[in-house]
Amino acid sequence: MSFWQGKLKMYNYCTLFDSSFFTRGLAMYESLSACCQNFHLYIFAFDDRCYALLKEMALDSVTVISLKDFEDEKLLKIKGTRTAGEYCWTCTPSVIRFAIQYFNLDHCTYLDADLYFYSDPSRLVDELGEKSVLITEHRYTPKYDQSKISGVYCVQFMTFRNNSKGMEVLEWWRNACLDWCYAKVEGGKFGDQKYLDDWLERFDSVHVLQNPGGGVAPWNIQQFDILKRRKELVFFHFHKLKFTDSGLVDFGTYLLQKHEVAQLYVPYVRHLEMIRKKVALMGEDYDYNGSVKADKGFVALLKAIKRRLLGVYNVFCKSELLGE
């Protein structure tokens, strides 16, 4: 019996998203629910529309927290100085801290809303053992290595225990993000993520995830043979997947094999579309996929030619992916 299984009856997770990321956030929850039995997810709804819809859906094993209940004086003071994306990054440690303190949790694992689970992530949390903080490496494929800019570690799946060492790290990170958290490189910092680079030296309670099935993403899937290692896969990070207002779906500019698109991306898009249709039946006329404006004209042509030459033209018609 592992340390966690011996001490805890429940695995606690938290995430944050707004209406434009709603289908992704709900797909993440549904995949987690399909893989786990003993879990509870704390969802921080980052706008009123998202909060109202989540409350109406009354999801099992979920607690929904509104911005008005979550935001404190320090967050509100700096909110106007950050973009919407930067503010979400700024809030990440505060979200984990709020969940732990307000609900008196023994531990909490933060999840990016665009993760998707294929097996129970409790085995990742169990890796923590006697340590107090779990972080995950990007594990970049060399040609995509952005460690110097984006950091060695990825804020996608992080666990903090509610003890003195775990909370010390969390408080340090929260204060750092309140002080500076922007979508630019400056003084060795980038967003909320570059702060993690020196945690192994700064703190003595941090464990780096070793399980290769946790943290598979477009920037490292080239190292993970999905055909042979599918049973090892715990979660995939659907980073930079975008819907456009012209009916296209863009999977980003990383090298993806046809079987990876077929086994991972197509089922994921179909799940997102199923959620979109379910929400539409509730009378909600809103783009919960967060579609962006498609490039047009000469700009679109140049980008398409460049990506085709590089073999990374991962753009598909949504109707084609859905088999319509």
mmCIF file of C-alpha atoms in Angstrom:
data_model
loop_
_atom_site.group_PDB
_atom_site.id
_atom_site.type_symbol
_atom_site.label_atom_id
_atom_site.label_comp_id
_atom_site.label_asym_id
_atom_site.label_seq_id
_atom_site.Cartn_x
_atom_site.Cartn_y
_atom_site.Cartn_z
ATOM 1 C CA MET A 1 0.000 0.000 0.000
ATOM 2 C CA SER A 2 1.409 3.407 -1.003
ATOM 3 C CA PHE A 3 1.843 6.355 1.335
ATOM 4 C CA TRP A 4 -1.054 8.193 -0.285
ATOM 5 C CA GLN A 5 -3.414 5.233 -0.347
ATOM 6 C CA GLY A 6 -2.659 4.565 3.303
ATOM 7 C CA LYS A 7 -3.339 8.133 4.417
ATOM 8 C CA LEU A 8 -6.022 9.415 2.055
ATOM 9 C CA LYS A 9 -9.459 8.247 1.012
ATOM 10 C CA MET A 10 -9.699 10.848 -1.732
ATOM 11 C CA TYR A 11 -7.446 12.341 -4.398
ATOM 12 C CA ASN A 12 -8.049 16.086 -4.647
ATOM 13 C CA TYR A 13 -7.631 18.013 -7.890
ATOM 14 C CA CYS A 14 -8.262 21.612 -8.906
ATOM 15 C CA THR A 15 -8.390 23.484 -12.196
ATOM 16 C CA LEU A 16 -9.437 26.843 -13.615
ATOM 17 C CA PHE A 17 -11.067 27.884 -16.878
ATOM 18 C CA ASP A 18 -13.560 30.355 -18.318
ATOM 19 C CA SER A 19 -16.378 30.077 -20.856
ATOM 20 C CA SER A 20 -14.044 30.119 -23.868
ATOM 21 C CA PHE A 21 -12.298 27.000 -22.509
ATOM 22 C CA PHE A 22 -15.460 25.324 -21.249
ATOM 23 C CA THR A 23 -15.548 22.301 -23.575
ATOM 24 C CA ARG A 24 -11.908 21.522 -22.813
ATOM 25 C CA GLY A 25 -12.393 21.864 -19.066
ATOM 26 C CA LEU A 26 -15.456 19.643 -19.084
ATOM 27 C CA ALA A 27 -13.746 17.044 -21.302
ATOM 28 C CA MET A 28 -10.866 16.987 -18.828
ATOM 29 C CA TYR A 29 -13.319 16.383 -15.977
ATOM 30 C CA GLU A 30 -15.197 13.650 -17.863
ATOM 31 C CA SER A 31 -11.960 11.854 -18.753
ATOM 32 C CA LEU A 32 -10.828 12.094 -15.116
ATOM 33 C CA SER A 33 -14.175 10.760 -13.947
ATOM 34 C CA ALA A 34 -13.955 7.845 -16.377
ATOM 35 C CA CYS A 35 -10.518 6.861 -15.032
ATOM 36 C CA CYS A 36 -10.886 7.537 -11.299
ATOM 37 C CA GLN A 37 -13.099 6.394 -8.482
ATOM 38 C CA ASN A 38 -11.837 8.241 -5.424
ATOM 39 C CA PHE A 39 -11.421 11.836 -6.535
ATOM 40 C CA HIS A 40 -12.859 15.308 -6.097
ATOM 41 C CA LEU A 41 -12.312 18.173 -8.528
ATOM 42 C CA TYR A 42 -12.458 21.829 -7.473
ATOM 43 C CA ILE A 43 -13.254 23.973 -10.519
ATOM 44 C CA PHE A 44 -12.548 27.699 -10.356
ATOM 45 C CA ALA A 45 -14.907 29.339 -12.854
ATOM 46 C CA PHE A 46 -13.236 32.429 -14.274
ATOM 47 C CA ASP A 47 -16.374 34.187 -15.459
ATOM 48 C CA ASP A 48 -20.023 34.313 -14.418
ATOM 49 C CA ARG A 49 -21.295 32.434 -17.488
ATOM 50 C CA CYS A 50 -18.970 29.528 -16.788
ATOM 51 C CA TYR A 51 -19.937 29.472 -13.108
ATOM 52 C CA ALA A 52 -23.696 29.514 -13.812
ATOM 53 C CA LEU A 53 -23.446 26.708 -16.368
ATOM 54 C CA LEU A 54 -21.313 24.499 -14.131
ATOM 55 C CA LYS A 55 -23.700 24.988 -11.221
ATOM 56 C CA GLU A 56 -26.673 24.093 -13.452
ATOM 57 C CA MET A 57 -24.936 20.905 -14.596
ATOM 58 C CA ALA A 58 -24.413 19.765 -10.966
ATOM 59 C CA LEU A 59 -21.483 17.506 -11.819
ATOM 60 C CA ASP A 60 -20.655 14.556 -9.576
ATOM 61 C CA SER A 61 -17.494 14.846 -7.468
ATOM 62 C CA VAL A 62 -17.140 18.539 -8.324
ATOM 63 C CA THR A 63 -17.182 21.749 -6.300
ATOM 64 C CA VAL A 64 -17.454 24.978 -8.298
ATOM 65 C CA ILE A 65 -15.892 28.173 -6.974
ATOM 66 C CA SER A 66 -16.744 31.619 -8.370
ATOM 67 C CA LEU A 67 -14.312 34.485 -8.816
ATOM 68 C CA LYS A 68 -16.102 36.592 -6.205
ATOM 69 C CA ASP A 69 -15.566 33.851 -3.628
ATOM 70 C CA PHE A 70 -11.968 33.193 -4.661
ATOM 71 C CA GLU A 71 -10.348 36.546 -5.402
ATOM 72 C CA ASP A 72 -8.682 38.249 -2.469
ATOM 73 C CA GLU A 73 -7.397 41.798 -2.027
ATOM 74 C CA LYS A 74 -3.917 41.007 -3.346
ATOM 75 C CA LEU A 75 -5.250 39.415 -6.531
ATOM 76 C CA LEU A 76 -7.737 42.207 -7.186
ATOM 77 C CA LYS A 77 -5.012 44.798 -6.715
ATOM 78 C CA ILE A 78 -2.901 43.459 -9.597
ATOM 79 C CA LYS A 79 -5.719 42.128 -11.825
ATOM 80 C CA GLY A 80 -5.853 45.244 -13.998
ATOM 81 C CA THR A 81 -2.132 45.023 -14.734
ATOM 82 C CA ARG A 82 -2.336 41.601 -16.416
ATOM 83 C CA THR A 83 -3.987 40.291 -19.566
ATOM 84 C CA ALA A 84 -6.678 37.636 -19.123
ATOM 85 C CA GLY A 85 -4.142 34.892 -19.831
ATOM 86 C CA GLU A 86 -1.515 36.410 -17.555
ATOM 87 C CA TYR A 87 -4.074 36.748 -14.778
ATOM 88 C CA CYS A 88 -4.919 33.037 -15.048
ATOM 89 C CA TRP A 89 -1.214 32.238 -14.730
ATOM 90 C CA THR A 90 -0.939 34.600 -11.778
ATOM 91 C CA CYS A 91 -3.849 32.844 -10.076
ATOM 92 C CA THR A 92 -2.590 29.272 -10.440
ATOM 93 C CA PRO A 93 -0.776 29.061 -7.068
ATOM 94 C CA SER A 94 -3.603 31.018 -5.424
ATOM 95 C CA VAL A 95 -6.156 28.511 -6.741
ATOM 96 C CA ILE A 96 -4.239 25.598 -5.224
ATOM 97 C CA ARG A 97 -3.763 27.517 -1.969
ATOM 98 C CA PHE A 98 -7.469 28.411 -1.740
ATOM 99 C CA ALA A 99 -8.563 24.802 -2.333
ATOM 100 C CA ILE A 100 -6.203 23.470 0.323
ATOM 101 C CA GLN A 101 -6.985 26.103 2.945
ATOM 102 C CA TYR A 102 -10.706 26.685 2.413
ATOM 103 C CA PHE A 103 -11.623 23.015 2.117
ATOM 104 C CA ASN A 104 -8.970 21.819 4.575
ATOM 105 C CA LEU A 105 -7.443 19.334 2.116
ATOM 106 C CA ASP A 106 -4.495 17.075 2.934
ATOM 107 C CA HIS A 107 -3.186 17.700 -0.574
ATOM 108 C CA CYS A 108 -4.284 19.090 -3.919
ATOM 109 C CA THR A 109 -3.110 18.501 -7.489
ATOM 110 C CA TYR A 110 -3.463 21.296 -10.037
ATOM 111 C CA LEU A 111 -4.564 20.271 -13.556
ATOM 112 C CA ASP A 112 -4.456 22.344 -16.723
ATOM 113 C CA ALA A 113 -7.910 22.367 -18.281
ATOM 114 C CA ASP A 114 -6.651 21.055 -21.636
ATOM 115 C CA LEU A 115 -5.329 17.800 -20.193
ATOM 116 C CA TYR A 116 -7.126 14.573 -21.066
ATOM 117 C CA PHE A 117 -6.810 11.381 -19.018
ATOM 118 C CA TYR A 118 -6.435 7.842 -20.351
ATOM 119 C CA SER A 119 -5.720 6.108 -17.033
ATOM 120 C CA ASP A 120 -5.902 6.892 -13.327
ATOM 121 C CA PRO A 121 -3.502 9.755 -12.406
ATOM 122 C CA SER A 122 -3.429 8.668 -8.754
ATOM 123 C CA ARG A 123 -0.325 6.616 -9.606
ATOM 124 C CA LEU A 124 1.392 9.888 -10.504
ATOM 125 C CA VAL A 125 0.392 11.499 -7.202
ATOM 126 C CA ASP A 126 1.532 8.355 -5.386
ATOM 127 C CA GLU A 127 5.046 8.989 -6.671
ATOM 128 C CA LEU A 128 5.299 11.856 -4.199
ATOM 129 C CA GLY A 129 6.043 9.498 -1.327
ATOM 130 C CA GLU A 130 7.483 11.453 1.612
ATOM 131 C CA LYS A 131 8.089 14.589 -0.455
ATOM 132 C CA SER A 132 5.678 17.520 -0.362
ATOM 133 C CA VAL A 133 5.618 18.936 -3.903
ATOM 134 C CA LEU A 134 5.353 17.148 -7.274
ATOM 135 C CA ILE A 135 6.310 18.850 -10.541
ATOM 136 C CA THR A 136 6.549 17.610 -14.141
ATOM 137 C CA GLU A 137 9.235 18.221 -16.746
ATOM 138 C CA HIS A 138 8.469 19.377 -20.266
ATOM 139 C CA ARG A 139 10.751 16.586 -21.559
ATOM 140 C CA TYR A 140 11.127 18.505 -24.810
ATOM 141 C CA THR A 141 12.111 16.738 -27.998
ATOM 142 C CA PRO A 142 15.472 18.455 -28.763
ATOM 143 C CA LYS A 143 14.289 20.417 -31.803
ATOM 144 C CA TYR A 144 11.400 21.858 -29.783
ATOM 145 C CA ASP A 145 13.435 22.659 -26.663
ATOM 146 C CA GLN A 146 12.136 25.908 -25.168
ATOM 147 C CA SER A 147 13.586 25.382 -21.696
ATOM 148 C CA LYS A 148 15.463 28.682 -21.735
ATOM 149 C CA ILE A 149 12.229 30.549 -22.446
ATOM 150 C CA SER A 150 9.337 28.500 -21.062
ATOM 151 C CA GLY A 151 11.215 26.629 -18.351
ATOM 152 C CA VAL A 152 12.366 23.097 -17.643
ATOM 153 C CA TYR A 153 9.091 22.254 -15.885
ATOM 154 C CA CYS A 154 5.500 22.603 -17.021
ATOM 155 C CA VAL A 155 2.698 24.006 -14.894
ATOM 156 C CA GLN A 156 0.238 21.323 -15.983
ATOM 157 C CA PHE A 157 0.142 18.716 -13.214
ATOM 158 C CA MET A 158 1.465 19.768 -9.793
ATOM 159 C CA THR A 159 0.748 18.357 -6.345
ATOM 160 C CA PHE A 160 1.160 20.182 -3.018
ATOM 161 C CA ARG A 161 0.753 18.568 0.383
ATOM 162 C CA ASN A 162 -0.826 20.571 3.178
ATOM 163 C CA ASN A 163 2.186 20.563 5.486
ATOM 164 C CA SER A 164 4.829 23.136 6.384
ATOM 165 C CA LYS A 165 7.158 22.259 3.504
ATOM 166 C CA GLY A 166 4.457 22.034 0.862
ATOM 167 C CA MET A 167 2.854 25.308 1.903
ATOM 168 C CA GLU A 168 6.254 27.016 2.091
ATOM 169 C CA VAL A 169 6.796 26.316 -1.613
ATOM 170 C CA LEU A 170 3.246 27.301 -2.506
ATOM 171 C CA GLU A 171 3.404 30.598 -0.589
ATOM 172 C CA TRP A 172 6.751 31.442 -2.175
ATOM 173 C CA TRP A 173 5.350 30.758 -5.664
ATOM 174 C CA ARG A 174 2.146 32.723 -5.011
ATOM 175 C CA ASN A 175 4.084 35.779 -3.834
ATOM 176 C CA ALA A 176 6.423 35.568 -6.823
ATOM 177 C CA CYS A 177 3.472 35.437 -9.250
ATOM 178 C CA LEU A 178 1.735 38.339 -7.519
ATOM 179 C CA ASP A 179 4.910 40.362 -7.896
ATOM 180 C CA TRP A 180 5.577 39.448 -11.563
ATOM 181 C CA CYS A 181 3.725 37.181 -14.000
ATOM 182 C CA TYR A 182 3.663 38.225 -17.639
ATOM 183 C CA ALA A 183 3.766 36.560 -21.060
ATOM 184 C CA LYS A 184 7.303 37.697 -21.767
ATOM 185 C CA VAL A 185 10.877 36.803 -20.869
ATOM 186 C CA GLU A 186 12.427 39.158 -18.372
ATOM 187 C CA GLY A 187 15.224 38.677 -15.871
ATOM 188 C CA GLY A 188 15.101 34.894 -16.119
ATOM 189 C CA LYS A 189 11.328 34.858 -15.601
ATOM 190 C CA PHE A 190 8.450 33.819 -17.850
ATOM 191 C CA GLY A 191 4.835 33.733 -16.659
ATOM 192 C CA ASP A 192 4.247 31.493 -13.650
ATOM 193 C CA GLN A 193 6.405 28.700 -15.060
ATOM 194 C CA LYS A 194 10.069 29.712 -15.109
ATOM 195 C CA TYR A 195 9.916 30.129 -11.329
ATOM 196 C CA LEU A 196 9.969 26.326 -11.013
ATOM 197 C CA ASP A 197 13.421 25.953 -12.587
ATOM 198 C CA ASP A 198 15.400 26.169 -9.351
ATOM 199 C CA TRP A 199 12.975 24.492 -6.953
ATOM 200 C CA LEU A 200 15.125 21.389 -6.549
ATOM 201 C CA GLU A 201 17.935 23.625 -5.249
ATOM 202 C CA ARG A 202 15.760 26.175 -3.440
ATOM 203 C CA PHE A 203 13.611 23.631 -1.556
ATOM 204 C CA ASP A 204 14.290 20.132 -0.188
ATOM 205 C CA SER A 205 10.740 18.797 -0.525
ATOM 206 C CA VAL A 206 10.245 18.712 -4.316
ATOM 207 C CA HIS A 207 9.927 15.543 -6.415
ATOM 208 C CA VAL A 208 10.106 15.478 -10.213
ATOM 209 C CA LEU A 209 7.651 13.046 -11.817
ATOM 210 C CA GLN A 210 9.399 9.982 -13.255
ATOM 211 C CA ASN A 211 6.437 8.184 -14.873
ATOM 212 C CA PRO A 212 6.782 8.764 -18.655
ATOM 213 C CA GLY A 213 3.018 8.446 -19.129
ATOM 214 C CA GLY A 214 2.385 11.692 -17.256
ATOM 215 C CA GLY A 215 3.088 14.817 -19.276
ATOM 216 C CA VAL A 216 2.926 13.487 -22.839
ATOM 217 C CA ALA A 217 2.358 16.518 -25.057
ATOM 218 C CA PRO A 218 2.826 17.747 -28.653
ATOM 219 C CA TRP A 219 6.363 18.945 -27.831
ATOM 220 C CA ASN A 220 7.535 15.480 -26.696
ATOM 221 C CA ILE A 221 5.212 12.894 -28.267
ATOM 222 C CA GLN A 222 7.971 12.238 -30.827
ATOM 223 C CA GLN A 223 9.694 10.303 -27.989
ATOM 224 C CA PHE A 224 6.593 8.334 -26.991
ATOM 225 C CA ASP A 225 5.523 5.514 -29.296
ATOM 226 C CA ILE A 226 1.755 5.682 -28.864
ATOM 227 C CA LEU A 227 1.241 2.466 -30.841
ATOM 228 C CA LYS A 228 3.418 0.404 -28.484
ATOM 229 C CA ARG A 229 2.985 2.332 -25.222
ATOM 230 C CA ARG A 230 -0.699 3.275 -25.190
ATOM 231 C CA LYS A 231 -1.267 1.397 -21.910
ATOM 232 C CA GLU A 232 1.409 3.566 -20.248
ATOM 233 C CA LEU A 233 -0.311 6.821 -21.192
ATOM 234 C CA VAL A 234 -1.827 8.625 -18.193
ATOM 235 C CA PHE A 235 -2.632 11.979 -19.738
ATOM 236 C CA PHE A 236 -2.030 13.994 -22.880
ATOM 237 C CA HIS A 237 -1.752 17.777 -22.903
ATOM 238 C CA PHE A 238 -3.657 19.191 -25.896
ATOM 239 C CA HIS A 239 -1.575 22.355 -25.949
ATOM 240 C CA LYS A 240 -2.405 25.022 -28.546
ATOM 241 C CA LEU A 241 -5.358 23.184 -30.085
ATOM 242 C CA LYS A 242 -7.519 25.893 -31.667
ATOM 243 C CA PHE A 243 -10.907 26.106 -33.326
ATOM 244 C CA THR A 244 -11.361 28.830 -35.952
ATOM 245 C CA ASP A 245 -14.442 30.749 -37.027
ATOM 246 C CA SER A 246 -14.065 29.260 -40.519
ATOM 247 C CA GLY A 247 -14.725 25.689 -39.344
ATOM 248 C CA LEU A 248 -11.102 24.581 -39.119
ATOM 249 C CA VAL A 249 -9.299 22.917 -36.225
ATOM 250 C CA ASP A 250 -5.589 23.643 -35.786
ATOM 251 C CA PHE A 251 -3.506 21.165 -33.757
ATOM 252 C CA GLY A 252 -0.425 23.405 -33.654
ATOM 253 C CA THR A 253 2.996 23.389 -35.271
ATOM 254 C CA TYR A 254 4.591 20.267 -33.783
ATOM 255 C CA LEU A 255 5.324 17.137 -35.794
ATOM 256 C CA LEU A 256 2.415 14.709 -35.407
ATOM 257 C CA GLN A 257 2.108 11.287 -37.013
ATOM 258 C CA LYS A 258 -1.122 10.271 -38.727
ATOM 259 C CA HIS A 259 -1.797 7.547 -36.166
ATOM 260 C CA GLU A 260 -1.328 10.084 -33.329
ATOM 261 C CA VAL A 261 -3.882 12.368 -34.917
ATOM 262 C CA ALA A 262 -6.237 9.424 -35.391
ATOM 263 C CA GLN A 263 -5.822 7.929 -31.896
ATOM 264 C CA LEU A 264 -5.590 11.100 -29.809
ATOM 265 C CA TYR A 265 -6.726 14.251 -31.574
ATOM 266 C CA VAL A 266 -9.750 13.024 -33.512
ATOM 267 C CA PRO A 267 -11.451 11.374 -30.482
ATOM 268 C CA TYR A 268 -10.658 14.479 -28.417
ATOM 269 C CA VAL A 269 -12.247 16.862 -30.935
ATOM 270 C CA ARG A 270 -15.288 14.589 -31.125
ATOM 271 C CA HIS A 271 -15.582 14.675 -27.334
ATOM 272 C CA LEU A 272 -15.396 18.472 -27.360
ATOM 273 C CA GLU A 273 -18.073 18.625 -30.031
ATOM 274 C CA MET A 274 -20.312 16.259 -28.059
ATOM 275 C CA ILE A 275 -20.034 18.593 -25.071
ATOM 276 C CA ARG A 276 -20.742 21.631 -27.241
ATOM 277 C CA LYS A 277 -23.923 20.032 -28.543
ATOM 278 C CA LYS A 278 -24.987 18.988 -25.039
ATOM 279 C CA VAL A 279 -24.582 22.541 -23.784
ATOM 280 C CA ALA A 280 -26.459 23.881 -26.813
ATOM 281 C CA LEU A 281 -29.432 21.677 -25.874
ATOM 282 C CA MET A 282 -29.498 23.509 -22.550
ATOM 283 C CA GLY A 283 -30.314 26.676 -24.460
ATOM 284 C CA GLU A 284 -26.831 28.151 -24.244
ATOM 285 C CA ASP A 285 -26.058 30.087 -27.441
ATOM 286 C CA TYR A 286 -22.361 30.732 -26.970
ATOM 287 C CA ASP A 287 -19.072 29.560 -28.482
ATOM 288 C CA TYR A 288 -17.767 27.389 -25.645
ATOM 289 C CA ASN A 289 -14.931 26.162 -27.909
ATOM 290 C CA GLY A 290 -13.424 29.649 -27.831
ATOM 291 C CA SER A 291 -12.969 29.861 -31.605
ATOM 292 C CA VAL A 292 -10.414 32.344 -32.918
ATOM 293 C CA LYS A 293 -10.441 34.296 -36.156
ATOM 294 C CA ALA A 294 -8.897 32.369 -39.029
ATOM 295 C CA ASP A 295 -6.053 33.876 -41.031
ATOM 296 C CA LYS A 296 -7.171 35.004 -44.457
ATOM 297 C CA GLY A 297 -5.747 35.973 -47.807
ATOM 298 C CA PHE A 298 -2.021 36.210 -48.442
ATOM 299 C CA VAL A 299 -1.091 35.773 -44.754
ATOM 300 C CA ALA A 300 -3.020 32.502 -44.582
ATOM 301 C CA LEU A 301 -1.397 31.284 -47.803
ATOM 302 C CA LEU A 302 2.148 32.026 -46.607
ATOM 303 C CA LYS A 303 1.588 30.298 -43.278
ATOM 304 C CA ALA A 304 0.076 27.265 -44.985
ATOM 305 C CA ILE A 305 2.992 26.952 -47.422
ATOM 306 C CA LYS A 306 5.563 27.240 -44.624
ATOM 307 C CA ARG A 307 3.849 24.638 -42.454
ATOM 308 C CA ARG A 308 3.405 22.221 -45.359
ATOM 309 C CA LEU A 309 7.108 22.514 -46.214
ATOM 310 C CA LEU A 310 7.978 21.738 -42.578
ATOM 311 C CA GLY A 311 5.528 18.816 -42.478
ATOM 312 C CA VAL A 312 3.514 20.358 -39.639
ATOM 313 C CA TYR A 313 0.343 21.423 -41.425
ATOM 314 C CA ASN A 314 -1.951 20.032 -38.738
ATOM 315 C CA VAL A 315 -5.061 21.870 -39.864
ATOM 316 C CA PHE A 316 -8.306 20.012 -40.562
ATOM 317 C CA CYS A 317 -11.914 20.766 -41.320
ATOM 318 C CA LYS A 318 -13.952 20.109 -38.199
ATOM 319 C CA SER A 319 -16.652 18.387 -40.265
ATOM 320 C CA GLU A 320 -13.982 16.033 -41.675
ATOM 321 C CA LEU A 321 -12.780 15.110 -38.182
ATOM 322 C CA LEU A 322 -16.362 14.500 -37.052
ATOM 323 C CA GLY A 323 -17.077 12.308 -40.076
ATOM 324 C CA GLU A 324 -19.846 14.589 -41.249
#
